Short mmCIF file of C-alpha atoms and ligand atoms in Angstrom, two decimals:
data_model
loop_
_atom_site.label_atom_id
_atom_site.label_comp_id
_atom_site.label_asym_id
_atom_site.label_seq_id
_atom_site.Cartn_x
_atom_site.Cartn_y
_atom_site.Cartn_z
CA MET A 12 -8.08 -9.47 3.30
CA LYS A 13 -10.07 -11.24 5.97
CA SER A 14 -11.44 -9.80 9.17
CA LEU A 15 -10.43 -11.36 12.50
CA TYR A 16 -13.80 -13.08 12.94
CA ALA A 17 -13.79 -14.40 9.38
CA ILE A 18 -10.44 -16.07 10.07
CA LEU A 19 -11.77 -17.57 13.30
CA ASP A 20 -15.03 -18.56 11.60
CA ILE A 21 -17.08 -16.48 14.04
CA ASP A 22 -20.26 -14.67 13.04
CA ARG A 23 -20.09 -10.99 14.11
CA LYS A 24 -23.65 -11.34 15.48
CA ASP A 25 -22.83 -14.45 17.53
CA LYS A 26 -22.43 -12.64 20.85
CA LYS A 27 -22.28 -15.87 22.84
CA LYS A 28 -19.29 -17.16 20.90
CA ILE A 29 -17.49 -13.81 21.08
CA ASP A 30 -18.15 -13.55 24.86
CA GLU A 31 -16.75 -17.04 25.27
CA LEU A 32 -13.59 -16.27 23.29
CA ALA A 33 -13.11 -13.02 25.20
CA LYS A 34 -13.28 -14.93 28.49
CA GLN A 35 -10.84 -17.60 27.26
CA ILE A 36 -8.21 -15.01 26.33
CA ASP A 37 -8.77 -12.72 29.37
CA SER A 38 -10.04 -9.91 27.17
CA SER A 39 -13.45 -8.32 26.61
CA THR A 40 -16.12 -8.61 23.95
CA LYS A 41 -15.79 -4.88 23.36
CA ALA A 42 -12.06 -5.20 22.68
CA LEU A 43 -12.56 -8.11 20.29
CA ASN A 44 -15.29 -6.27 18.38
CA TYR A 45 -13.04 -3.22 18.22
CA TYR A 46 -10.20 -5.27 16.68
CA ASN A 47 -12.55 -6.94 14.23
CA ASP A 48 -14.45 -3.84 13.13
CA ASN A 49 -11.38 -1.65 12.75
CA HIS A 50 -9.24 -4.34 11.18
CA LEU A 51 -6.64 -4.25 13.94
CA ILE A 52 -4.33 -6.96 15.25
CA PRO A 53 -5.01 -7.94 18.88
CA SER A 54 -2.15 -7.52 21.34
CA THR A 55 0.61 -10.17 21.19
CA LYS A 56 -0.67 -11.92 24.33
CA GLU A 57 -4.24 -12.04 23.02
CA LEU A 58 -3.08 -13.14 19.58
CA ASP A 59 -1.03 -16.01 21.05
CA LYS A 60 -4.01 -17.19 23.08
CA ILE A 61 -6.39 -16.94 20.09
CA GLY A 62 -3.85 -18.95 18.09
CA GLU A 63 -3.69 -21.64 20.77
CA ILE A 64 -7.49 -21.95 21.03
CA HIS A 65 -8.09 -22.00 17.27
CA ASN A 66 -5.02 -24.02 16.48
CA LEU A 67 -3.65 -21.23 14.29
CA ASN A 68 -0.17 -19.80 14.09
CA PRO A 69 -0.32 -16.07 15.02
CA TYR A 70 1.62 -15.33 11.81
CA GLN A 71 -1.11 -17.07 9.82
CA ILE A 72 -3.66 -14.73 11.40
CA MET A 73 -1.51 -11.72 10.50
CA ILE A 74 -1.04 -12.91 6.91
CA GLU A 75 -4.75 -13.58 6.45
CA MET A 76 -5.54 -10.15 7.87
CA GLY A 77 -2.89 -8.61 5.62
CA ILE A 78 -1.03 -6.95 8.49
CA TYR A 79 2.72 -7.46 8.59
CA SER A 80 5.12 -6.81 11.46
CA GLN A 81 8.82 -6.33 10.73
CA SER A 82 9.59 -9.86 11.98
CA LEU A 83 6.93 -11.34 9.69
CA LYS A 84 8.25 -9.29 6.76
CA ALA A 85 11.73 -10.67 7.45
CA LEU A 86 10.39 -14.26 7.42
CA LEU A 87 8.48 -13.68 4.18
CA SER A 88 11.52 -12.13 2.57
CA GLN A 89 13.64 -15.21 3.44
CA LYS A 90 11.05 -17.42 1.76
CA GLY A 91 10.33 -15.09 -1.17
CA TYR A 92 11.06 -17.67 -3.88
CA GLU A 93 8.85 -20.40 -2.40
CA ILE A 94 6.00 -18.00 -1.66
CA SER A 95 5.97 -16.47 -5.12
CA LYS A 96 5.89 -19.96 -6.65
CA LEU A 97 3.07 -20.95 -4.33
CA LEU A 98 1.06 -17.91 -5.34
CA GLY A 99 1.60 -18.32 -9.08
CA ILE A 100 2.05 -15.34 -11.42
CA GLN A 101 -1.09 -13.39 -12.08
CA GLN A 102 -1.54 -11.88 -15.49
CA ASN A 103 -2.37 -8.21 -15.09
CA ILE A 104 -5.14 -7.49 -17.61
CA LYS A 105 -5.12 -3.79 -18.48
CA LYS A 106 -8.35 -2.44 -19.89
CA LYS A 107 -8.41 0.95 -21.62
CA ASN A 108 -10.97 3.12 -19.93
CA HIS A 109 -10.24 6.73 -20.85
CA LYS A 110 -10.63 9.15 -23.74
CA ILE A 111 -9.25 12.58 -24.56
CA THR A 112 -11.64 15.52 -24.11
CA TYR A 113 -9.45 18.63 -24.43
CA GLU A 114 -6.00 19.66 -25.52
CA THR A 115 -3.84 22.78 -25.32
CA GLU A 116 -0.27 23.33 -26.52
CA LEU A 117 0.93 22.34 -23.08
CA GLY A 118 -1.49 19.72 -21.89
CA LYS A 119 -4.00 16.98 -22.50
CA LEU A 120 -7.16 16.30 -20.52
CA TYR A 121 -8.80 12.89 -20.44
CA GLN A 122 -12.05 11.57 -19.10
CA GLY A 123 -11.96 8.18 -17.41
CA ASP A 124 -10.00 6.16 -14.90
CA CYS A 125 -6.59 7.45 -13.86
CA ILE A 126 -5.03 3.99 -13.56
CA SER A 127 -6.10 3.17 -17.12
CA LEU A 128 -4.43 6.38 -18.32
CA MET A 129 -1.29 5.81 -16.29
CA ASN A 130 -0.96 2.32 -17.79
CA THR A 131 -0.34 4.07 -21.13
CA ILE A 132 2.28 6.53 -19.83
CA GLU A 133 5.91 5.55 -20.28
CA ASP A 134 8.19 4.88 -17.31
CA SER A 135 10.13 7.81 -15.80
CA THR A 136 8.56 10.60 -17.86
CA VAL A 137 6.77 12.84 -15.32
CA ASP A 138 8.49 15.54 -13.24
CA LEU A 139 5.75 16.11 -10.67
CA VAL A 140 2.76 14.08 -9.56
CA PHE A 141 0.22 15.79 -7.36
CA ALA A 142 -2.74 13.71 -6.17
CA ASP A 143 -5.84 14.85 -4.29
CA PRO A 144 -7.97 11.69 -4.30
CA PRO A 145 -11.44 11.28 -2.83
CA PHE A 146 -11.06 10.75 0.95
CA ASN A 147 -13.60 7.92 1.26
CA LEU A 148 -15.90 10.18 3.26
CA ASN A 149 -19.10 9.11 1.50
CA LYS A 150 -19.19 12.29 -0.57
CA LEU A 151 -21.28 12.52 -3.68
CA TYR A 152 -19.08 13.35 -6.67
CA PRO A 153 -20.44 14.17 -10.14
CA SER A 154 -18.70 10.96 -11.30
CA MET A 155 -21.05 9.05 -8.94
CA MET A 156 -18.07 6.96 -7.79
CA ASP A 157 -18.39 4.97 -4.58
CA ASP A 158 -16.76 7.12 -1.89
CA ASN A 159 -17.62 4.77 0.95
CA ILE A 160 -15.64 1.59 0.52
CA SER A 161 -13.98 -0.52 3.23
CA LYS A 162 -10.76 0.69 4.80
CA GLN A 163 -8.86 -2.24 3.24
CA ASP A 164 -10.28 -1.60 -0.23
CA TYR A 165 -9.47 2.11 -0.01
CA ILE A 166 -5.86 1.39 0.99
CA LYS A 167 -5.54 -1.29 -1.69
CA TRP A 168 -6.92 1.04 -4.38
CA THR A 169 -4.62 3.86 -3.25
CA GLU A 170 -1.56 1.61 -3.32
CA SER A 171 -2.45 0.56 -6.87
CA TRP A 172 -2.51 4.12 -8.21
CA ILE A 173 0.53 5.10 -6.13
CA ASP A 174 2.46 2.23 -7.78
CA GLU A 175 1.68 3.66 -11.19
CA CYS A 176 2.58 7.21 -10.10
CA ILE A 177 5.95 5.97 -8.91
CA ARG A 178 6.58 4.09 -12.15
CA ILE A 179 5.92 7.13 -14.36
CA LEU A 180 7.85 9.55 -12.15
CA LYS A 181 11.33 10.55 -13.38
CA PRO A 182 14.30 9.93 -11.10
CA GLY A 183 14.46 13.15 -9.08
CA GLY A 184 10.74 13.76 -9.69
CA SER A 185 8.46 14.75 -6.82
CA LEU A 186 5.25 13.15 -5.57
CA TYR A 187 2.74 14.95 -3.37
CA ILE A 188 -0.34 13.34 -1.85
CA TRP A 189 -3.04 15.44 -0.22
CA ASN A 190 -5.27 13.58 2.23
CA LEU A 191 -6.54 13.39 5.78
CA PRO A 192 -3.86 12.42 8.34
CA LYS A 193 -5.84 9.26 9.13
CA TRP A 194 -5.18 7.99 5.58
CA ASN A 195 -1.77 9.51 4.96
CA VAL A 196 -0.29 7.59 7.91
CA TYR A 197 -0.81 4.42 5.85
CA PHE A 198 0.39 5.92 2.58
CA SER A 199 3.51 7.49 4.06
CA GLU A 200 4.53 4.05 5.35
CA TYR A 201 3.91 2.53 1.92
CA LEU A 202 5.82 5.32 0.17
CA SER A 203 8.74 5.18 2.62
CA HIS A 204 9.62 1.75 1.22
CA ARG A 205 9.64 3.03 -2.34
CA LEU A 206 10.70 6.69 -2.43
CA THR A 207 12.66 9.15 -0.32
CA PHE A 208 10.70 10.98 2.32
CA ARG A 209 11.00 14.77 2.21
CA ASN A 210 8.22 16.20 4.36
CA TRP A 211 4.86 15.65 6.01
CA ILE A 212 3.48 19.13 5.45
CA SER A 213 0.65 20.10 7.77
CA VAL A 214 -1.76 22.50 6.18
CA ASP A 215 -3.73 24.23 8.89
CA MET A 216 -7.40 24.10 8.01
CA LYS A 217 -10.48 23.33 10.03
CA PHE A 218 -12.31 20.74 7.99
CA SER A 219 -15.08 19.52 10.21
CA LEU A 220 -17.00 20.19 13.36
CA PRO A 221 -15.22 19.34 16.62
CA ILE A 222 -15.63 15.62 17.42
CA SER A 223 -16.41 14.77 21.02
CA GLY A 224 -13.68 12.73 22.72
CA LYS A 225 -11.11 13.64 20.06
CA LEU A 226 -8.77 16.52 19.36
CA TYR A 227 -10.26 18.97 16.89
CA PRO A 228 -9.01 17.89 13.45
CA SER A 229 -7.34 21.01 12.15
CA HIS A 230 -4.80 20.07 9.54
CA TYR A 231 -4.66 18.31 6.22
CA SER A 232 -1.62 16.26 5.45
CA LEU A 233 0.45 16.87 2.35
CA LEU A 234 2.99 14.09 1.81
CA TYR A 235 6.06 15.04 -0.15
CA PHE A 236 8.36 12.30 -1.46
CA VAL A 237 11.01 12.24 -4.14
CA LYS A 238 12.13 9.42 -6.45
CA GLY A 239 15.76 8.71 -5.73
CA GLU A 240 17.99 10.61 -3.37
CA LYS A 241 17.17 14.22 -4.08
CA PRO A 242 14.78 16.33 -6.13
CA ASN A 243 15.73 17.66 -9.56
CA SER A 244 13.98 20.86 -8.65
CA PHE A 245 13.60 22.44 -5.23
CA LYS A 246 13.06 26.17 -5.03
CA PRO A 247 10.51 27.01 -2.36
CA ASP A 248 9.21 30.56 -2.31
CA ARG A 249 10.25 32.67 0.64
CA MET A 250 7.49 33.97 2.86
CA ALA A 251 6.75 37.49 4.07
CA MET A 252 6.97 38.21 7.78
CA GLU A 253 3.62 37.93 9.54
CA THR A 254 2.45 41.37 10.56
CA CYS A 255 -0.60 42.75 12.35
CA PRO A 256 -3.15 43.99 9.81
CA HIS A 257 -3.89 47.04 12.00
CA CYS A 258 -0.61 48.22 13.54
CA TYR A 259 1.76 46.51 11.02
CA LYS A 260 4.07 45.31 13.80
CA GLU A 261 5.54 41.82 13.40
CA LEU A 262 3.45 39.09 15.01
CA LYS A 263 6.26 36.66 15.81
CA ASP A 264 9.67 37.02 17.31
CA TYR A 265 12.08 35.81 14.63
CA GLY A 266 15.02 35.59 17.01
CA GLY A 267 15.97 39.25 17.28
CA TYR A 268 18.59 39.25 14.50
CA LYS A 269 16.65 41.55 12.23
CA SER A 270 19.64 42.85 10.32
CA LYS A 271 20.65 39.27 9.52
CA MET A 272 17.29 38.41 8.01
CA ASN A 273 17.12 37.65 4.33
CA PRO A 274 15.36 40.58 2.58
CA LYS A 275 13.85 37.98 0.23
CA GLY A 276 11.77 36.61 3.11
CA ILE A 277 11.55 33.77 5.56
CA ASN A 278 12.33 30.13 4.77
CA MET A 279 9.26 28.09 4.06
CA GLY A 280 8.43 25.68 6.87
CA ASP A 281 6.48 22.44 6.91
CA VAL A 282 3.42 23.88 8.63
CA TRP A 283 1.39 26.07 6.31
CA TYR A 284 -1.02 28.44 7.97
CA ASP A 285 -1.87 30.58 4.99
CA ILE A 286 -3.80 28.26 2.66
CA PRO A 287 -7.45 29.26 2.52
CA PRO A 288 -10.22 26.73 2.00
CA VAL A 289 -11.80 27.60 -1.35
CA ARG A 290 -15.15 28.95 -0.27
CA HIS A 291 -15.38 32.22 -2.13
CA SER A 292 -17.94 31.76 -4.91
CA LYS A 293 -15.80 33.93 -7.20
CA TYR A 294 -13.01 31.37 -7.03
CA LYS A 295 -14.92 28.19 -6.41
CA LYS A 296 -15.52 26.51 -9.73
CA ARG A 297 -18.07 24.02 -8.51
CA VAL A 298 -20.11 23.63 -5.39
CA ASP A 299 -20.07 19.89 -4.94
CA ALA A 300 -16.39 18.94 -4.86
CA ASN A 301 -13.29 19.64 -2.84
CA GLU A 302 -11.69 22.24 -5.05
CA LEU A 303 -8.21 23.07 -3.82
CA SER A 304 -6.73 26.49 -3.33
CA ILE A 305 -4.78 28.03 -6.19
CA LYS A 306 -2.24 29.15 -3.62
CA LEU A 307 -1.49 25.56 -2.63
CA MET A 308 -1.01 24.34 -6.20
CA ASP A 309 1.08 27.35 -7.14
CA ARG A 310 3.40 26.71 -4.19
CA ILE A 311 3.89 23.04 -5.06
CA ILE A 312 4.42 23.59 -8.78
CA GLU A 313 6.80 26.49 -8.13
CA MET A 314 8.77 24.48 -5.57
CA SER A 315 9.17 21.26 -7.52
CA THR A 316 9.21 22.06 -11.25
CA GLU A 317 10.76 24.29 -13.89
CA GLU A 318 9.03 25.79 -16.93
CA GLY A 319 8.47 23.05 -19.52
CA ASP A 320 8.41 20.21 -16.94
CA LEU A 321 5.57 17.70 -17.04
CA VAL A 322 2.97 17.77 -14.22
CA PHE A 323 0.47 14.94 -13.75
CA ASP A 324 -2.59 14.95 -11.49
CA PRO A 325 -4.65 11.73 -11.52
CA PHE A 326 -7.75 13.28 -9.89
CA GLY A 327 -8.90 16.27 -11.92
CA GLY A 328 -11.90 17.55 -9.92
CA SER A 329 -12.29 21.15 -11.03
CA GLY A 330 -8.84 21.21 -12.66
CA THR A 331 -6.91 23.43 -10.22
CA THR A 332 -3.61 21.65 -11.00
CA TYR A 333 -4.04 21.87 -14.77
CA SER A 334 -5.01 25.53 -14.70
CA ILE A 335 -2.01 26.51 -12.58
CA ALA A 336 0.34 24.33 -14.65
CA GLU A 337 -0.98 25.98 -17.82
CA ILE A 338 -0.53 29.49 -16.41
CA LYS A 339 2.98 28.67 -15.19
CA LYS A 340 3.98 27.20 -18.58
CA ARG A 341 4.40 23.63 -17.38
CA LYS A 342 3.31 20.73 -19.55
CA TRP A 343 0.51 18.76 -17.93
CA LEU A 344 -1.58 15.62 -18.17
CA GLY A 345 -4.96 15.36 -16.50
CA ILE A 346 -7.85 13.02 -16.04
CA GLU A 347 -11.22 13.07 -14.30
CA LEU A 348 -13.59 10.15 -13.87
CA GLY A 349 -16.67 12.38 -14.03
CA PRO A 350 -17.61 15.11 -16.51
CA THR A 351 -14.72 17.32 -17.63
CA ASP A 352 -16.70 20.35 -18.85
CA ILE A 353 -15.94 22.37 -15.68
CA ILE A 354 -12.23 21.81 -16.18
CA ILE A 355 -12.46 22.75 -19.86
CA ASP A 356 -14.39 25.90 -19.01
CA ARG A 357 -11.79 26.80 -16.40
CA LEU A 358 -8.91 26.31 -18.83
CA GLU A 359 -10.68 28.37 -21.49
CA ASN A 360 -11.09 31.19 -18.95
CA LYS A 361 -7.74 30.80 -17.26
CA ILE A 362 -7.38 34.56 -17.02
CA ASP A 363 -9.53 34.45 -13.82
CA ASP A 364 -7.06 32.13 -12.11
CA GLN A 365 -4.15 34.13 -13.54
CA VAL A 366 -5.36 37.41 -12.01
CA HIS A 367 -5.94 35.71 -8.67
CA LEU A 368 -2.50 34.09 -8.81
CA GLU A 369 -0.73 37.37 -9.52
CA LYS A 370 -2.27 38.79 -6.33
CA VAL A 371 -1.14 35.76 -4.35
CA ARG A 372 2.41 35.98 -5.65
CA GLU A 373 2.79 39.69 -4.79
CA LYS A 374 3.29 38.60 -1.19
CA TYR A 375 6.21 36.20 -1.77
CA ASN A 376 9.95 36.55 -1.81
CA SER A 377 10.23 39.79 0.16
CA LEU A 378 10.29 40.32 3.90
CA PHE A 379 7.46 42.84 3.61
CA PRO A 380 5.12 43.21 0.63
CA GLU A 381 5.21 46.74 -0.83
CA LYS A 382 2.07 48.01 0.95
CA ILE A 383 3.14 46.68 4.37
CA LYS A 384 6.64 48.06 3.93
CA ASN A 385 5.28 51.55 3.20
CA GLU A 386 3.00 51.43 6.24
CA ARG A 387 5.90 50.32 8.47
CA ILE A 388 8.10 53.13 7.16
CA LYS A 389 5.29 55.62 7.92
CA LYS A 390 5.06 54.28 11.47
CA GLY A 391 8.83 54.36 12.00
CA LEU A 392 9.06 50.56 12.22
CA TRP A 393 12.13 48.79 10.82
CA THR A 394 12.20 47.33 7.32
CA ASP A 395 15.02 45.65 5.42
CA ASP A 396 15.69 49.09 3.88
CA SER A 397 16.60 50.45 7.35
CA PHE A 398 19.60 48.09 7.39
CA LEU A 399 20.63 48.91 3.84
CA CYS A 400 20.69 52.63 4.79
CA HIS A 401 23.13 51.97 7.65
CA THR A 402 25.61 49.95 5.65
C1 SAM B 527 -11.02 15.62 -4.27
S1 SAM B 527 -11.42 15.71 -5.93
C2 SAM B 527 -10.06 16.55 -6.66
C3 SAM B 527 -10.20 18.05 -6.60
C4 SAM B 527 -9.13 18.78 -7.35
N1 SAM B 527 -7.84 18.67 -6.70
C5 SAM B 527 -9.49 20.25 -7.49
O1 SAM B 527 -8.78 21.13 -6.95
O2 SAM B 527 -10.51 20.54 -8.09
C6 SAM B 527 -11.20 14.07 -6.46
C7 SAM B 527 -11.69 13.82 -7.89
O3 SAM B 527 -11.20 12.56 -8.33
C8 SAM B 527 -12.14 11.99 -9.20
N2 SAM B 527 -11.86 10.55 -9.29
C9 SAM B 527 -12.20 9.58 -8.43
N3 SAM B 527 -11.73 8.39 -8.84
C10 SAM B 527 -11.06 8.61 -9.99
C11 SAM B 527 -10.35 7.77 -10.89
N4 SAM B 527 -10.24 6.47 -10.68
N5 SAM B 527 -9.79 8.34 -11.98
C12 SAM B 527 -9.90 9.67 -12.20
N6 SAM B 527 -10.57 10.53 -11.38
C13 SAM B 527 -11.13 10.00 -10.29
C14 SAM B 527 -13.47 12.32 -8.54
O4 SAM B 527 -14.54 12.26 -9.49
C15 SAM B 527 -13.21 13.75 -8.02
O5 SAM B 527 -13.65 14.71 -8.93
#
């Protein structure tokens, strides 16, 4: 996709020409550079004027930039036959670029490119896809992949693996994509035209230093879509009430209808405050990658699959998804572009994750975990038992 200046045949360094164009369209050089550098469409008025000056139809500019408004999409859709003929049919050459490195009774781990592996997976066979791709933040991964590509290339690459994920997903299967909000806004739009939107889950986590002139980025986005109308499996855990770690009183007002509360806990919401970043060396399998929390993966797998279902994660990293799938008796398929020895080691020693997971799960599906309940009883605070006693 071309940049604005490439379409107008303007050199980004040619300040004189840009100044002149800015003057002609009653805009500023700064605004034009901003559109060009961030791959944004100028406002309608500016676009019309640019079109007039350069003898270009504004729609042509949009098409060459690869940015489509609803009205342009409608026009293209009316002319679909002619356009597809004009473009010709491109043969999609699929090269095999993956090999198996480990196998258990439940799963298979590959080393290589996830799209190459997905090309070999049959349509509609996977129950859950969870993807935590690189965020294009110029990080150094052991695979030495380029994590600093252009915005357009990153979106194009993401759409290509999303297409494959959708193809292999069963009807009623769930797809989750973990990314920064700045990327997931694009992918949620793309997915909305292909799957059914369920939730944009905000996972509260400070992931960088405050940025001057911007709100402090403090959540990751977890997109949750389903293929078809509704999920085959949807059983979210119920959460314990939040209580003060010192006085054990509840921290939030849940509406005052205590006796009406479900003793199994509170409905899970779409803002998750309780997912820790994996920093603890005991749980962090490798120092140089974004290993995800076991708690997060457990929640997703529990919510969207049954025992025996097939889970696929195209971006292995340290293998959090595969380890949790293995422990929870789900079938799984995994792949990592870089070395897979860390994942293999983790799967061989899955007892570590299992012990950690058991601790995590002790706190679900009751209003108060055992220890908190006992402390509240000692302090004369209400528990769900107080209501049982009165009935
Ligand atoms: C953010 S990490 C995933 C971390 C993982 N969720 C975990 O908890 O450990 C992304 C991983 O994707 C891998 N990767 C990047 N491109 C890939 C590709 N085309 N195919 C397979 N893996 C890829 C990177 O090497 C990196 O290890």
